[in-house]
Every structure is written in structure tokens, then in C-alpha cells.
């Protein structure tokens, strides 16, 4: 297949590009290199079946392809909040431009949605039928509501134009190709520990997240992409094992052997208190569940960041 990846230079887009090339597909990667990094594409950039186009997905594009993966949007709160108008435009205009392509060429579009569409959830774990608890005017809304509107568009294009749209809701994911200054908790804690700096827990550290190692997630995404009979409903993809930020900090300190101190800083506005996916739908439909334990995935990620710091 000839597959378009929007956001190809980002953390997940770059892993997908590498995997799809290895599987024998042709990949066209587009990215505006705002938070993505070309270095993430080092292993495919010179491959004969890979092509890179510097393109901002907010602008229309016309290109002949067989499938679209839409991963174009900054995903770390510090990045998506630094230009919130661009963030919501990227989600809204970006998916419209790509859905237009999918409709005209009668091809599938896989939309990277997010656990953020559940906001600060009032139930745990979060299953796909839960409508969420999102502040529509807060500092996270540009991302949360942008992703929610993108889901709406995917389902409207499916109902109105019969486009094969597939929506995955990705929970916190970590691993190689995250940027040193990504700003998310796993990269912050590891880089702080390796540099002997204070480890910054926001709030009291009791808030939880469920962390999925990137290889597990990519396997789940490919299963959705290649599913013969799409189910026409969103699918949660993530690791259901929940940790508090305090537990995460302690694991990172133990695995790095760091003597960093833990310090506490203010909890950002609207920071979700808990997050844990219900993955029964993914298990049933895809036969997928993540297999990497947190300490195993963290060890690989620590090695990656050691390499990045010594560059
Ligand atoms: N967090 C933290 N220290 C950091 C960065 C993040 O304690 O240096 C917390 C953050 O407040 C949130 C959790 O870690 O409760 C996960 O944050 P992240 O930005 O990784 O992703 P989110 O799930 O909030 O989008």
C-alpha cells in the first residue's frame, strides 16, 4: 500500500513510518516540523519507499494514496498549550483536509484520537461508551475539544459519505523517539534523573496515568489499520496498569540509580486526576493487549535518553 502518515516526524508517526517500511509498504510522511524532528526519521529518510513532504496539515493537499494515518498534532501539554489556536486548527482543519482526500479517493483514514477526550474522568477505568468530563474553555481544551471535534468529523464522514474512518483513543505512551524536552512526565523524570536534577512532581503525585510502551501501541495501531471488518466505533489503545506519579518517580530513580531529589510543584489547571483504559474492546476485536511491563519499557527508554544526552 501507499500510506500517508500525517505527523510522520513525531514520536508515534516516526515509529509507524519505520514499521510500515519494514512491512514492505510505501510511506509518504508529512510534517511541518513544529514539534516533530527529522532525526526521528533517520532510519527511513533515504529509503526508496519513503518520501518526506514538509507540509502543515492545516493546508489542503492533493496526493494519490491508499490509506491515511492522521497523527498530526502536538501531544504534550506544554507544546499544545504554547500555540492553542494552532493546536485546535491543526485538529479541526487537518482532519477535514485529510477526510476530503479519503472521501475523494475512497480510502480509509485512521484518526489518532486520545484519552484526553475523556477529560478529567469521573469513572475508572474509561470505556469507549463514556462521554467524558471536559472543560470546554480551559487551557487543555484546544487539544481535548480539537480531538473531540476531529472524532465527530470522522463519524460524520462515515455516516454521510461512507468513508472508512477508524478512530483509536491512545492513552499515555512512552519510549524511544520522545524528544528530550518533550515535557511529558516520563521524559521529564528520566532526563532529570540522568542529569541529577530535581524530579518535578506536579501536585502531590497521587494523580494516576497508565503507561503503554511504544512497541505495544504500534502493534495495536497496525491491527486497527489492517482490520478487514472495521467496527465503526472508537477503540481504546493503552496499558490498563495504573501508576501514581509518585510511584513513577520512584521507579525512575531506582532504574537509573540516580540520587535526584523529588520536589513538588503546582499542579497545572485541569490536570486529570486519574486515567486508566478499559481495553476489553481492543482485546475482543483485535486480539491485542500490551505485554511490556513498566520497568521493562522504562529501562529501554532510559537507554535511549542516555544516548540522546551523550550526542
Ligand atoms: N507531571 C509531573 N511532572 C512533570 C510532568 C508531568 O508530575 O515533570 C504530571 C502531570 O501533571 C500529569 C502527569 O504527570 O498529572 C502526566 O502528564 P503528561 O504531561 O505526561 O501527560 P498528560 O497525561 O497530562 O497529558
GROMACS .gro file of C-alpha atoms in nm, residues 45-284:
model
  240
   45UNK     CA    1   1.461   0.911   0.520
   46UNK     CA    2   1.687   0.766   0.247
   47UNK     CA    3   1.474   0.459   0.183
   48UNK     CA    4   1.344   0.426  -0.173
   49UNK     CA    5   0.991   0.356  -0.048
   50UNK     CA    6   0.984   0.663   0.179
   51UNK     CA    7   0.911   1.020   0.078
   52UNK     CA    8   0.902   1.323   0.310
   53UNK     CA    9   0.699   1.637   0.243
   54UNK     CA   10   0.724   1.941   0.468
   55UNK     CA   11   0.356   2.034   0.494
   56UNK     CA   12   0.129   2.193   0.752
   57UNK     CA   13  -0.184   1.977   0.760
   58UNK     CA   14  -0.399   2.289   0.811
   59UNK     CA   15  -0.349   2.348   0.438
   60UNK     CA   16  -0.519   2.125   0.179
   61UNK     CA   17  -0.309   1.870  -0.006
   62UNK     CA   18  -0.362   1.657  -0.312
   63UNK     CA   19  -0.175   1.333  -0.329
   64UNK     CA   20  -0.257   0.981  -0.455
   65UNK     CA   21  -0.255   0.724  -0.176
   66UNK     CA   22  -0.427   0.408  -0.045
   67UNK     CA   23  -0.466   0.493   0.326
   68UNK     CA   24  -0.417   0.783   0.568
   69UNK     CA   25  -0.292   0.782   0.926
   70UNK     CA   26  -0.356   1.117   1.096
   71UNK     CA   27  -0.106   1.175   1.377
   72UNK     CA   28  -0.052   1.544   1.310
   73UNK     CA   29  -0.081   1.742   1.634
   74UNK     CA   30   0.148   1.828   1.924
   75UNK     CA   31   0.056   1.592   2.209
   76UNK     CA   32   0.249   1.721   2.510
   77UNK     CA   33   0.054   1.975   2.720
   78UNK     CA   34   0.340   2.230   2.721
   79UNK     CA   35   0.362   2.217   2.341
   80UNK     CA   36  -0.007   2.211   2.254
   81UNK     CA   37  -0.073   2.495   2.501
   82UNK     CA   38   0.206   2.715   2.362
   83UNK     CA   39   0.001   2.796   2.049
   84UNK     CA   40  -0.353   2.683   2.135
   85UNK     CA   41  -0.514   2.837   1.827
   86UNK     CA   42  -0.278   2.646   1.601
   87UNK     CA   43  -0.349   2.329   1.803
   88UNK     CA   44  -0.726   2.339   1.754
   89UNK     CA   45  -0.683   2.442   1.390
   90UNK     CA   46  -0.444   2.150   1.333
   91UNK     CA   47  -0.702   1.910   1.472
   92UNK     CA   48  -1.005   2.057   1.302
   93UNK     CA   49  -0.872   2.179   0.967
   94UNK     CA   50  -0.618   1.898   0.950
   95UNK     CA   51  -0.875   1.622   0.976
   96UNK     CA   52  -1.110   1.800   0.733
   97UNK     CA   53  -0.832   1.822   0.472
   98UNK     CA   54  -0.743   1.457   0.518
   99UNK     CA   55  -1.106   1.339   0.525
  100UNK     CA   56  -1.158   1.524   0.200
  101UNK     CA   57  -0.874   1.321   0.046
  102UNK     CA   58  -1.013   0.998   0.193
  103UNK     CA   59  -1.361   1.073   0.055
  104UNK     CA   60  -1.239   1.164  -0.294
  105UNK     CA   61  -1.012   0.862  -0.325
  106UNK     CA   62  -1.242   0.619  -0.137
  107UNK     CA   63  -0.969   0.515   0.106
  108UNK     CA   64  -0.955   0.468   0.480
  109UNK     CA   65  -0.848   0.725   0.736
  110UNK     CA   66  -0.721   0.618   1.076
  111UNK     CA   67  -0.752   0.902   1.325
  112UNK     CA   68  -0.521   0.921   1.627
  113UNK     CA   69  -0.760   1.032   1.898
  114UNK     CA   70  -0.673   1.035   2.264
  115UNK     CA   71  -0.770   0.952   2.621
  116UNK     CA   72  -0.788   1.332   2.661
  117UNK     CA   73  -1.133   1.322   2.503
  118UNK     CA   74  -1.245   1.177   2.841
  119UNK     CA   75  -1.110   1.492   3.014
  120UNK     CA   76  -1.088   1.456   3.392
  121UNK     CA   77  -1.289   1.132   3.404
  122UNK     CA   78  -1.546   1.065   3.671
  123UNK     CA   79  -1.536   0.689   3.612
  124UNK     CA   80  -1.249   0.443   3.612
  125UNK     CA   81  -1.149   0.262   3.403
  126UNK     CA   82  -1.267   0.462   3.100
  127UNK     CA   83  -1.453   0.257   2.841
  128UNK     CA   84  -1.540   0.385   2.494
  129UNK     CA   85  -1.908   0.445   2.578
  130UNK     CA   86  -1.811   0.708   2.838
  131UNK     CA   87  -1.871   1.062   2.706
  132UNK     CA   88  -1.610   1.226   2.924
  133UNK     CA   89  -1.579   1.525   3.151
  134UNK     CA   90  -1.408   1.800   2.953
  135UNK     CA   91  -1.372   2.169   3.036
  136UNK     CA   92  -1.460   2.333   2.701
  137UNK     CA   93  -1.284   2.663   2.782
  138UNK     CA   94  -0.980   2.560   2.983
  139UNK     CA   95  -0.613   2.554   2.886
  140UNK     CA   96  -0.633   2.188   2.773
  141UNK     CA   97  -0.945   2.247   2.561
  142UNK     CA   98  -0.756   2.333   2.242
  143UNK     CA   99  -0.635   1.974   2.240
  144UNK     CA  100  -0.928   1.795   2.406
  145UNK     CA  101  -1.203   1.970   2.211
  146UNK     CA  102  -0.992   1.968   1.894
  147UNK     CA  103  -0.962   1.591   1.918
  148UNK     CA  104  -1.331   1.556   2.007
  149UNK     CA  105  -1.433   1.762   1.703
  150UNK     CA  106  -1.200   1.551   1.489
  151UNK     CA  107  -1.378   1.237   1.612
  152UNK     CA  108  -1.714   1.397   1.529
  153UNK     CA  109  -1.595   1.471   1.177
  154UNK     CA  110  -1.469   1.114   1.134
  155UNK     CA  111  -1.807   0.972   1.232
  156UNK     CA  112  -1.999   1.226   1.022
  157UNK     CA  113  -1.787   1.145   0.716
  158UNK     CA  114  -1.859   0.779   0.782
  159UNK     CA  115  -2.237   0.834   0.815
  160UNK     CA  116  -2.276   1.095   0.541
  161UNK     CA  117  -2.019   0.984   0.283
  162UNK     CA  118  -1.944   0.621   0.384
  163UNK     CA  119  -1.576   0.697   0.438
  164UNK     CA  120  -1.397   0.414   0.620
  165UNK     CA  121  -1.284   0.612   0.925
  166UNK     CA  122  -1.121   0.432   1.218
  167UNK     CA  123  -1.074   0.612   1.548
  168UNK     CA  124  -0.826   0.498   1.809
  169UNK     CA  125  -0.808   0.659   2.153
  170UNK     CA  126  -0.447   0.648   2.259
  171UNK     CA  127  -0.358   0.657   2.629
  172UNK     CA  128  -0.021   0.777   2.765
  173UNK     CA  129   0.259   0.621   2.564
  174UNK     CA  130   0.635   0.641   2.612
  175UNK     CA  131   0.955   0.512   2.458
  176UNK     CA  132   1.239   0.595   2.219
  177UNK     CA  133   1.194   0.894   1.982
  178UNK     CA  134   1.041   1.112   2.252
  179UNK     CA  135   1.220   1.445   2.250
  180UNK     CA  136   1.449   1.536   2.541
  181UNK     CA  137   1.234   1.844   2.602
  182UNK     CA  138   0.904   1.678   2.520
  183UNK     CA  139   0.773   1.799   2.857
  184UNK     CA  140   0.569   1.489   2.938
  185UNK     CA  141   0.617   1.311   3.264
  186UNK     CA  142   0.816   1.005   3.154
  187UNK     CA  143   1.072   1.202   2.954
  188UNK     CA  144   1.095   1.475   3.221
  189UNK     CA  145   1.156   1.229   3.506
  190UNK     CA  146   1.413   1.021   3.313
  191UNK     CA  147   1.608   1.322   3.184
  192UNK     CA  148   1.601   1.484   3.529
  193UNK     CA  149   1.720   1.159   3.693
  194UNK     CA  150   2.000   1.106   3.440
  195UNK     CA  151   2.121   1.464   3.483
  196UNK     CA  152   2.098   1.452   3.863
  197UNK     CA  153   1.842   1.732   3.865
  198UNK     CA  154   1.540   1.752   4.093
  199UNK     CA  155   1.248   1.535   3.982
  200UNK     CA  156   0.947   1.761   3.947
  201UNK     CA  157   0.619   1.608   4.061
  202UNK     CA  158   0.326   1.838   3.987
  203UNK     CA  159   0.073   1.838   4.272
  204UNK     CA  160   0.112   1.573   4.543
  205UNK     CA  161   0.189   1.294   4.295
  206UNK     CA  162  -0.126   1.094   4.371
  207UNK     CA  163  -0.272   1.152   4.023
  208UNK     CA  164  -0.252   0.840   3.807
  209UNK     CA  165  -0.173   0.752   3.447
  210UNK     CA  166  -0.143   0.415   3.269
  211UNK     CA  167   0.170   0.399   3.057
  212UNK     CA  168   0.196   0.196   2.738
  213UNK     CA  169   0.533   0.114   2.582
  214UNK     CA  170   0.550   0.239   2.225
  215UNK     CA  171   0.614  -0.101   2.057
  216UNK     CA  172   0.296  -0.239   2.213
  217UNK     CA  173   0.095   0.060   2.096
  218UNK     CA  174   0.230   0.042   1.738
  219UNK     CA  175   0.128  -0.324   1.721
  220UNK     CA  176  -0.227  -0.226   1.826
  221UNK     CA  177  -0.245   0.058   1.573
  222UNK     CA  178  -0.139  -0.171   1.288
  223UNK     CA  179  -0.405  -0.421   1.387
  224UNK     CA  180  -0.668  -0.147   1.353
  225UNK     CA  181  -0.521  -0.032   1.022
  226UNK     CA  182  -0.529  -0.379   0.869
  227UNK     CA  183  -0.861  -0.492   1.022
  228UNK     CA  184  -1.078  -0.643   0.747
  229UNK     CA  185  -1.413  -0.554   0.902
  230UNK     CA  186  -1.392  -0.223   1.085
  231UNK     CA  187  -1.637  -0.193   1.373
  232UNK     CA  188  -1.742   0.167   1.322
  233UNK     CA  189  -1.674   0.267   1.682
  234UNK     CA  190  -1.371   0.412   1.864
  235UNK     CA  191  -1.118   0.175   2.023
  236UNK     CA  192  -0.911   0.249   2.334
  237UNK     CA  193  -0.544   0.156   2.300
  238UNK     CA  194  -0.331   0.171   2.612
  239UNK     CA  195  -0.192  -0.022   2.904
  240UNK     CA  196  -0.452  -0.067   3.180
  241UNK     CA  197  -0.196  -0.090   3.462
  242UNK     CA  198  -0.224   0.235   3.658
  243UNK     CA  199   0.055   0.412   3.848
  244UNK     CA  200   0.063   0.731   4.053
  245UNK     CA  201   0.319   0.994   3.950
  246UNK     CA  202   0.490   0.931   4.283
  247UNK     CA  203   0.530   0.561   4.202
  248UNK     CA  204   0.662   0.652   3.857
  249UNK     CA  205   0.922   0.889   4.005
  250UNK     CA  206   1.040   0.617   4.243
  251UNK     CA  207   1.069   0.360   3.963
  252UNK     CA  208   1.272   0.601   3.751
  253UNK     CA  209   1.505   0.679   4.043
  254UNK     CA  210   1.553   0.307   4.115
  255UNK     CA  211   1.619   0.214   3.750
  256UNK     CA  212   1.861   0.500   3.683
  257UNK     CA  213   2.037   0.470   4.022
  258UNK     CA  214   2.004   0.848   4.042
  259UNK     CA  215   2.045   1.049   4.360
  260UNK     CA  216   1.800   1.313   4.237
  261UNK     CA  217   1.558   1.453   4.495
  262UNK     CA  218   1.182   1.461   4.440
  263UNK     CA  219   1.037   1.814   4.456
  264UNK     CA  220   0.673   1.915   4.435
  265UNK     CA  221   0.545   2.191   4.206
  266UNK     CA  222   0.198   2.331   4.139
  267UNK     CA  223  -0.049   2.103   3.965
  268UNK     CA  224  -0.140   2.253   3.624
  269UNK     CA  225  -0.502   2.365   3.573
  270UNK     CA  226  -0.747   2.087   3.471
  271UNK     CA  227  -0.483   1.815   3.514
  272UNK     CA  228  -0.680   1.485   3.510
  273UNK     CA  229  -0.669   1.304   3.846
  274UNK     CA  230  -0.681   0.956   3.703
  275UNK     CA  231  -0.656   0.775   3.374
  276UNK     CA  232  -0.689   0.405   3.304
  277UNK     CA  233  -0.819   0.249   2.983
  278UNK     CA  234  -1.075  -0.025   2.963
  279UNK     CA  235  -0.929  -0.227   2.675
  280UNK     CA  236  -1.187  -0.504   2.657
  281UNK     CA  237  -1.296  -0.387   2.310
  282UNK     CA  238  -0.938  -0.398   2.177
  283UNK     CA  239  -0.888  -0.742   2.331
  284UNK     CA  240  -1.205  -0.877   2.176
   0.00000   0.00000   0.00000
